[in-house]
């Protein structure tokens, strides 16, 4: 996966919607503080049970299953076909962090992750 | 269909139906949390406003939007009775915002608009911890504070980056009543809850009773539908240094 992908959106014409993998690329934010990195991810249609995290090396990987099947048609796009059952994001973390100490919370459909920085 | 065309600063406003004099002109451009766009879209559908015009420019990207199979400008004007709403369904390049703001103010003057009411978001770091986003107001004149009717807290200090700031400044210079409502919201996530709070404030200011339940009940769908628009808006906000809004003004009184 390219570095561009890790910023959230690939350069393809179907940015953010991977029909082949039934997967949506979510919007997210990365904020680097003195003691921790805070990542938030916008995950409508997701409950906390459906979220899985991986953080190998400097990349945070987020998988989240949607609570229902989402289709382009239901979102008002008749000219596009596809259905989605999950979100997937690869987010590059710009500073060294202790990935074993990630804490996470899903509030109002926004996943909030706190990852302590390595001193 | 008769059509009236006016041109200012490279922007053409095509009117297909008359806007009553002394209307309130509500402006919902893509911005922080898409608050203005979501709130204005909800107003248009709930009040069943009619399309009365469009805004065009050779300077804008070559984009049209299809609605009901009909090609339309992404920037359009809707109205009914004494409410008119301008929305943009596409991001507007930051280099064109001054021209657009000037065009809207000139349009408002020509139409004898009684109040220009811009709707936007104000990013807040802990937005997910807030259940009822607060609404702030920047005014073109102090005397407008009474118009707020307790709907919003007046912003005394700070920066506003983008079309709304330019519009407010020009309205202040020309003594046109203008209020910019900025509602606490996510920065780059579509925020229908913030849009609902903004409309609750609009209700108080204009004495309306627009129901915001649908914005809240269909929040997840709205967030997902607006994801791509938010992404493009975020890119444009970065280009115009939108984060400047969160700086503290260096001068003190």
Coordinates of C-alpha atoms in Angstrom, one line a residue:
Chain A
X1 CA 0.0 0.0 0.0
X2 CA 1.3 3.4 -0.9
X3 CA 2.0 6.3 1.5
X4 CA -0.9 8.1 -0.2
X5 CA -3.2 5.3 0.9
X6 CA -2.0 5.7 4.4
X7 CA -3.2 9.3 4.4
X8 CA -6.7 8.0 4.0
X9 CA -7.7 8.2 0.4
X10 CA -6.1 6.5 -2.6
X11 CA -5.9 8.3 -5.9
X12 CA -8.4 6.1 -7.7
X13 CA -11.7 7.4 -9.1
X14 CA -13.5 5.4 -6.4
X15 CA -11.9 7.2 -3.6
X16 CA -12.9 5.8 -0.2
X17 CA -15.3 3.1 -1.4
X18 CA -13.7 -0.3 -2.1
X19 CA -16.4 -2.3 -3.8
X20 CA -14.2 -5.4 -4.3
X21 CA -13.6 -5.7 -0.6
X22 CA -17.0 -4.4 0.5
X23 CA -15.0 -1.9 2.5
X24 CA -15.3 1.8 3.2
X25 CA -12.3 4.0 3.9
X26 CA -13.3 6.2 6.8
X27 CA -12.5 9.9 7.6
X28 CA -10.0 10.2 10.4
X29 CA -7.7 12.6 12.3
X30 CA -4.3 12.2 13.9
X31 CA -3.2 14.5 16.6
X32 CA 0.3 14.3 18.0
X33 CA 0.6 15.5 21.6
X34 CA 3.6 15.6 24.0
X35 CA 2.7 12.4 25.8
X36 CA 0.4 10.6 23.4
X37 CA -1.0 10.3 19.9
X38 CA -4.8 10.7 19.6
X39 CA -6.5 9.2 16.6
X40 CA -10.2 9.6 15.9
X41 CA -12.1 7.8 13.2
X42 CA -15.6 8.6 12.0
X43 CA -17.5 5.3 11.9
X44 CA -21.2 5.6 11.3
X45 CA -23.1 2.3 11.6
X46 CA -20.5 0.7 13.8
X47 CA -20.8 -0.5 17.4
X48 CA -17.8 -1.1 19.7
X49 CA -18.1 -4.9 19.3
X50 CA -17.2 -4.6 15.6
X51 CA -13.9 -2.8 16.0
X52 CA -10.5 -4.5 15.6
X53 CA -7.1 -2.8 15.8
X54 CA -3.6 -3.7 14.7
X55 CA -0.5 -1.5 15.1
X56 CA 2.5 -3.1 13.4
X57 CA 5.5 -0.8 13.2
X58 CA 4.4 2.8 12.5
X59 CA 1.0 1.9 10.9
X60 CA -2.2 1.7 12.8
X61 CA -4.7 -0.5 11.1
X62 CA -8.4 -0.3 11.9
X63 CA -11.1 -2.8 10.8
X64 CA -14.7 -2.2 11.8
X65 CA -17.8 -4.1 10.8
X66 CA -20.9 -2.2 10.1
X67 CA -24.0 -3.1 12.0
X68 CA -26.0 -3.4 8.7
X69 CA -25.2 -3.8 5.1
X70 CA -24.8 -0.4 3.4
X71 CA -25.5 0.0 -0.3
X72 CA -24.9 2.9 -2.7
X73 CA -28.6 2.6 -3.6
X74 CA -29.6 3.2 0.0
X75 CA -27.3 6.2 0.0
X76 CA -29.1 7.7 -3.0
X77 CA -26.6 6.7 -5.7
X78 CA -28.5 4.7 -8.4
X79 CA -25.7 4.8 -10.9
X80 CA -23.2 3.0 -8.7
X81 CA -23.4 -0.5 -7.5
X82 CA -21.9 -2.0 -4.5
X83 CA -22.5 -3.0 -0.9
X84 CA -20.3 -2.5 2.1
X85 CA -20.0 -4.3 5.4
X86 CA -16.9 -2.9 6.9
X87 CA -14.5 0.0 7.2
X88 CA -10.7 -0.3 6.8
X89 CA -8.0 2.3 7.4
X90 CA -4.3 2.2 7.5
X91 CA -3.0 5.3 9.3
X92 CA 0.7 6.1 9.5
X93 CA 1.7 7.2 13.0
X94 CA 4.4 9.9 12.6
X95 CA 6.2 9.3 16.0
X96 CA 7.2 6.2 17.9
X97 CA 4.4 4.9 20.1
X98 CA 3.8 2.0 22.5
X99 CA 1.2 0.1 20.6
X100 CA 0.7 -2.3 23.5
X101 CA -0.9 0.5 25.5
X102 CA -3.6 1.6 23.0
X103 CA -6.9 2.6 24.7
X104 CA -10.0 3.0 22.6
X105 CA -13.6 4.2 23.0
X106 CA -16.4 4.6 20.6
X107 CA -18.6 7.6 21.3
X108 CA -21.4 8.7 19.1
X109 CA -20.0 6.7 16.2
X110 CA -16.5 8.2 16.5
X111 CA -13.7 5.9 17.5
X112 CA -11.2 7.6 19.8
X113 CA -7.8 6.0 20.3
X114 CA -5.1 7.1 22.7
X115 CA -1.6 5.7 22.1
X116 CA 1.2 6.7 24.5
X117 CA 4.4 8.0 22.8
X118 CA 7.7 6.2 23.5
X119 CA 10.0 8.4 25.5
Chain B
X1 CA -39.6 30.6 -17.8
X2 CA -38.3 34.1 -17.5
X3 CA -34.8 34.6 -16.3
X4 CA -33.0 37.5 -14.9
X5 CA -29.2 37.6 -15.1
X6 CA -26.9 39.7 -13.0
X7 CA -23.1 39.6 -13.1
X8 CA -20.6 40.7 -10.5
X9 CA -16.9 39.9 -10.1
X10 CA -17.1 37.0 -12.5
X11 CA -20.1 35.4 -10.8
X12 CA -23.5 35.3 -12.5
X13 CA -26.7 35.0 -10.6
X14 CA -29.5 33.6 -12.7
X15 CA -33.0 34.2 -11.2
X16 CA -35.8 32.1 -12.4
X17 CA -38.4 33.4 -9.9
X18 CA -38.6 36.5 -7.7
X19 CA -37.4 36.6 -4.2
X20 CA -39.7 38.7 -2.0
X21 CA -38.1 42.0 -0.7
X22 CA -37.2 41.9 3.0
X23 CA -36.4 38.2 3.0
X24 CA -33.8 36.6 5.2
X25 CA -31.0 35.1 3.1
X26 CA -29.5 32.0 4.7
X27 CA -26.2 30.9 3.4
X28 CA -25.0 27.3 3.7
X29 CA -21.6 26.7 2.1
X30 CA -19.4 23.7 2.6
X31 CA -17.3 24.4 5.7
X32 CA -16.3 22.9 9.1
X33 CA -18.4 19.8 9.7
X34 CA -20.5 20.7 6.7
X35 CA -22.8 22.3 9.3
X36 CA -24.1 25.0 7.1
X37 CA -24.7 22.7 4.1
X38 CA -26.5 20.1 6.1
X39 CA -28.6 22.6 8.0
X40 CA -29.5 24.5 4.8
X41 CA -30.4 21.3 2.9
X42 CA -32.7 20.3 5.8
X43 CA -34.3 23.7 5.7
X44 CA -34.9 23.5 1.9
X45 CA -36.5 20.1 2.2
X46 CA -38.5 20.7 5.4
X47 CA -39.9 24.1 4.3
X48 CA -40.3 22.8 0.7
X49 CA -38.5 25.8 -0.7
X50 CA -38.6 26.3 -4.4
X51 CA -35.5 26.7 -6.6
X52 CA -35.5 30.3 -7.7
X53 CA -32.0 30.7 -9.1
X54 CA -28.5 29.6 -9.5
X55 CA -25.0 31.0 -9.2
X56 CA -22.6 30.4 -12.1
X57 CA -19.0 31.3 -13.0
X58 CA -16.5 30.4 -15.6
X59 CA -14.0 30.4 -12.8
X60 CA -15.6 27.5 -11.0
X61 CA -14.6 23.9 -11.8
X62 CA -16.7 22.5 -14.7
X63 CA -19.2 20.6 -12.5
X64 CA -23.0 20.2 -12.8
X65 CA -25.2 18.2 -10.5
X66 CA -28.2 16.1 -11.5
X67 CA -31.4 16.3 -9.5
X68 CA -34.5 14.5 -10.8
X69 CA -32.6 13.9 -14.0
X70 CA -32.2 17.6 -14.6
X71 CA -28.7 19.2 -14.8
X72 CA -28.2 22.0 -12.4
X73 CA -25.6 24.3 -11.1
X74 CA -24.2 23.1 -7.8
X75 CA -24.7 26.6 -6.3
X76 CA -28.4 27.4 -6.2
X77 CA -30.9 29.7 -4.5
X78 CA -34.1 28.4 -3.0
X79 CA -37.0 30.5 -1.5
X80 CA -40.5 30.6 -0.2
X81 CA -42.3 33.5 1.5
X82 CA -39.6 35.5 3.4
X83 CA -36.9 32.8 3.5
X84 CA -34.2 32.4 0.8
X85 CA -31.4 29.9 1.1
X86 CA -28.1 29.7 -0.9
X87 CA -26.4 26.3 -0.9
X88 CA -23.4 24.9 -2.7
X89 CA -23.2 21.2 -3.4
X90 CA -19.6 21.5 -4.4
X91 CA -16.5 22.8 -2.7
X92 CA -15.6 26.3 -3.8
X93 CA -12.0 27.0 -4.4
X94 CA -10.6 29.3 -1.7
X95 CA -9.3 31.7 -4.4
X96 CA -12.9 32.5 -5.4
X97 CA -14.4 33.0 -2.0
X98 CA -13.9 36.8 -2.0
X99 CA -15.6 37.2 -5.3
X100 CA -18.5 34.9 -4.2
X101 CA -18.9 36.8 -1.0
X102 CA -19.0 40.1 -2.9
X103 CA -21.6 38.7 -5.3
X104 CA -23.8 37.5 -2.5
X105 CA -23.7 40.8 -0.7
X106 CA -24.5 42.7 -3.9
X107 CA -27.3 40.3 -4.6
X108 CA -28.6 40.8 -1.0
X109 CA -28.5 44.6 -1.5
X110 CA -30.3 44.4 -4.8
X111 CA -33.0 42.2 -3.3
X112 CA -33.3 44.4 -0.2
X113 CA -32.5 41.4 2.0
X114 CA -33.5 42.1 5.6
X115 CA -30.9 39.8 7.2
X116 CA -27.9 37.8 5.8
X117 CA -27.6 34.7 8.0
X118 CA -24.6 32.4 7.4
X119 CA -24.4 29.0 8.9
X120 CA -21.0 27.4 9.7
X121 CA -19.2 25.1 12.1
X122 CA -16.7 25.8 14.8
X123 CA -14.4 22.9 15.4
X124 CA -13.9 21.7 18.9
X125 CA -11.4 19.1 20.0
X126 CA -13.7 17.1 22.4
X127 CA -16.7 17.2 20.2
X128 CA -17.6 13.6 20.8
X129 CA -18.0 14.4 24.6
X130 CA -20.6 17.1 23.8
X131 CA -24.3 16.2 23.5
X132 CA -25.7 19.6 22.7
X133 CA -23.3 21.7 20.5
X134 CA -23.3 25.4 21.5
X135 CA -23.9 28.1 19.0
X136 CA -21.9 31.3 18.7
X137 CA -22.7 34.4 16.7
X138 CA -20.5 36.9 14.9
X139 CA -22.4 40.1 14.1
X140 CA -22.0 42.8 11.5
X141 CA -23.2 45.3 14.1
X142 CA -23.5 45.3 17.9
X143 CA -27.2 46.3 17.5
X144 CA -28.0 42.8 16.1
X145 CA -27.5 41.2 19.5
X146 CA -31.1 41.7 20.3
X147 CA -32.1 39.7 17.2
X148 CA -30.3 36.6 18.6
X149 CA -33.1 36.1 21.1
X150 CA -30.8 34.1 23.3
X151 CA -30.1 31.6 20.5
X152 CA -26.3 32.1 20.5
X153 CA -23.5 33.6 22.4
X154 CA -21.9 36.6 20.8
X155 CA -18.3 36.1 19.6
X156 CA -16.3 39.1 20.7
X157 CA -12.7 38.1 19.6
X158 CA -11.3 35.7 17.1
X159 CA -10.7 35.0 13.4
X160 CA -13.2 33.8 10.8
X161 CA -11.5 32.3 7.7
X162 CA -13.4 31.9 4.4
X163 CA -16.5 33.3 2.7
X164 CA -18.4 34.0 5.9
X165 CA -15.8 36.2 7.3
X166 CA -15.5 38.2 4.1
X167 CA -19.2 38.5 3.8
X168 CA -19.6 39.7 7.4
X169 CA -16.9 42.3 7.0
X170 CA -18.4 43.7 3.8
X171 CA -21.9 43.7 5.3
X172 CA -20.5 45.6 8.3
X173 CA -18.9 48.2 6.0
X174 CA -22.2 48.7 4.1
X175 CA -24.5 48.6 7.1
X176 CA -26.3 45.4 5.9
X177 CA -27.5 43.3 8.9
X178 CA -25.6 40.0 8.9
X179 CA -25.2 37.3 11.5
X180 CA -22.8 34.4 11.1
X181 CA -23.8 31.4 13.3
X182 CA -20.9 29.1 14.2
X183 CA -21.9 25.9 15.9
X184 CA -19.5 23.6 17.8
X185 CA -18.8 20.7 15.6
X186 CA -16.3 18.1 14.3
X187 CA -13.7 19.7 12.1
X188 CA -13.6 17.2 9.2
X189 CA -16.5 14.8 10.0
X190 CA -20.0 15.7 8.8
X191 CA -21.9 16.7 11.8
X192 CA -25.8 16.5 11.5
X193 CA -26.2 17.0 15.3
X194 CA -24.4 20.4 15.0
X195 CA -26.6 21.2 12.0
X196 CA -29.6 20.5 14.2
X197 CA -28.3 22.8 16.9
X198 CA -27.7 25.5 14.3
X199 CA -31.3 25.2 13.0
X200 CA -32.6 25.4 16.6
X201 CA -30.8 28.7 16.8
X202 CA -32.2 29.8 13.5
X203 CA -35.7 28.9 14.7
X204 CA -35.3 31.2 17.7
X205 CA -33.8 34.1 15.6
X206 CA -36.5 33.9 12.9
X207 CA -39.4 32.7 15.0
X208 CA -39.7 29.5 13.0
X209 CA -40.5 25.9 14.1
X210 CA -38.4 23.8 11.8
X211 CA -38.4 20.2 13.1
X212 CA -34.8 18.9 13.3
X213 CA -35.7 15.3 14.3
X214 CA -34.8 13.9 10.9
X215 CA -31.3 15.3 11.0
X216 CA -30.8 13.5 14.3
X217 CA -32.7 10.3 13.4
X218 CA -30.9 9.9 10.0
X219 CA -27.6 11.1 11.4
X220 CA -25.6 8.0 10.4
X221 CA -26.9 7.9 6.9
X222 CA -26.2 11.7 6.5
X223 CA -22.7 11.3 7.8
X224 CA -21.9 8.5 5.4
X225 CA -23.5 10.2 2.4
X226 CA -21.6 13.4 3.1
X227 CA -18.2 11.6 3.6
X228 CA -16.8 12.4 0.2
X229 CA -18.0 16.0 0.3
X230 CA -16.4 16.4 3.7
X231 CA -13.1 15.0 2.4
X232 CA -13.0 17.5 -0.5
X233 CA -14.0 20.4 1.8
X234 CA -11.3 19.4 4.2
X235 CA -8.7 19.7 1.4
X236 CA -10.0 23.2 0.6
X237 CA -10.1 24.2 4.2
X238 CA -6.4 23.2 4.5
X239 CA -5.6 25.4 1.4
X240 CA -7.3 28.4 3.0
X241 CA -5.5 28.0 6.4
X242 CA -8.8 27.4 8.1
X243 CA -7.0 26.4 11.3
X244 CA -6.1 30.1 11.7
X245 CA -9.6 30.4 13.2
X246 CA -8.4 28.6 16.3
X247 CA -5.5 31.1 16.9
X248 CA -5.9 33.6 19.7
X249 CA -5.8 37.3 18.5
X250 CA -2.6 38.9 19.7
X251 CA -4.0 42.3 20.5
X252 CA -5.6 42.9 23.9
X253 CA -7.9 45.6 25.1

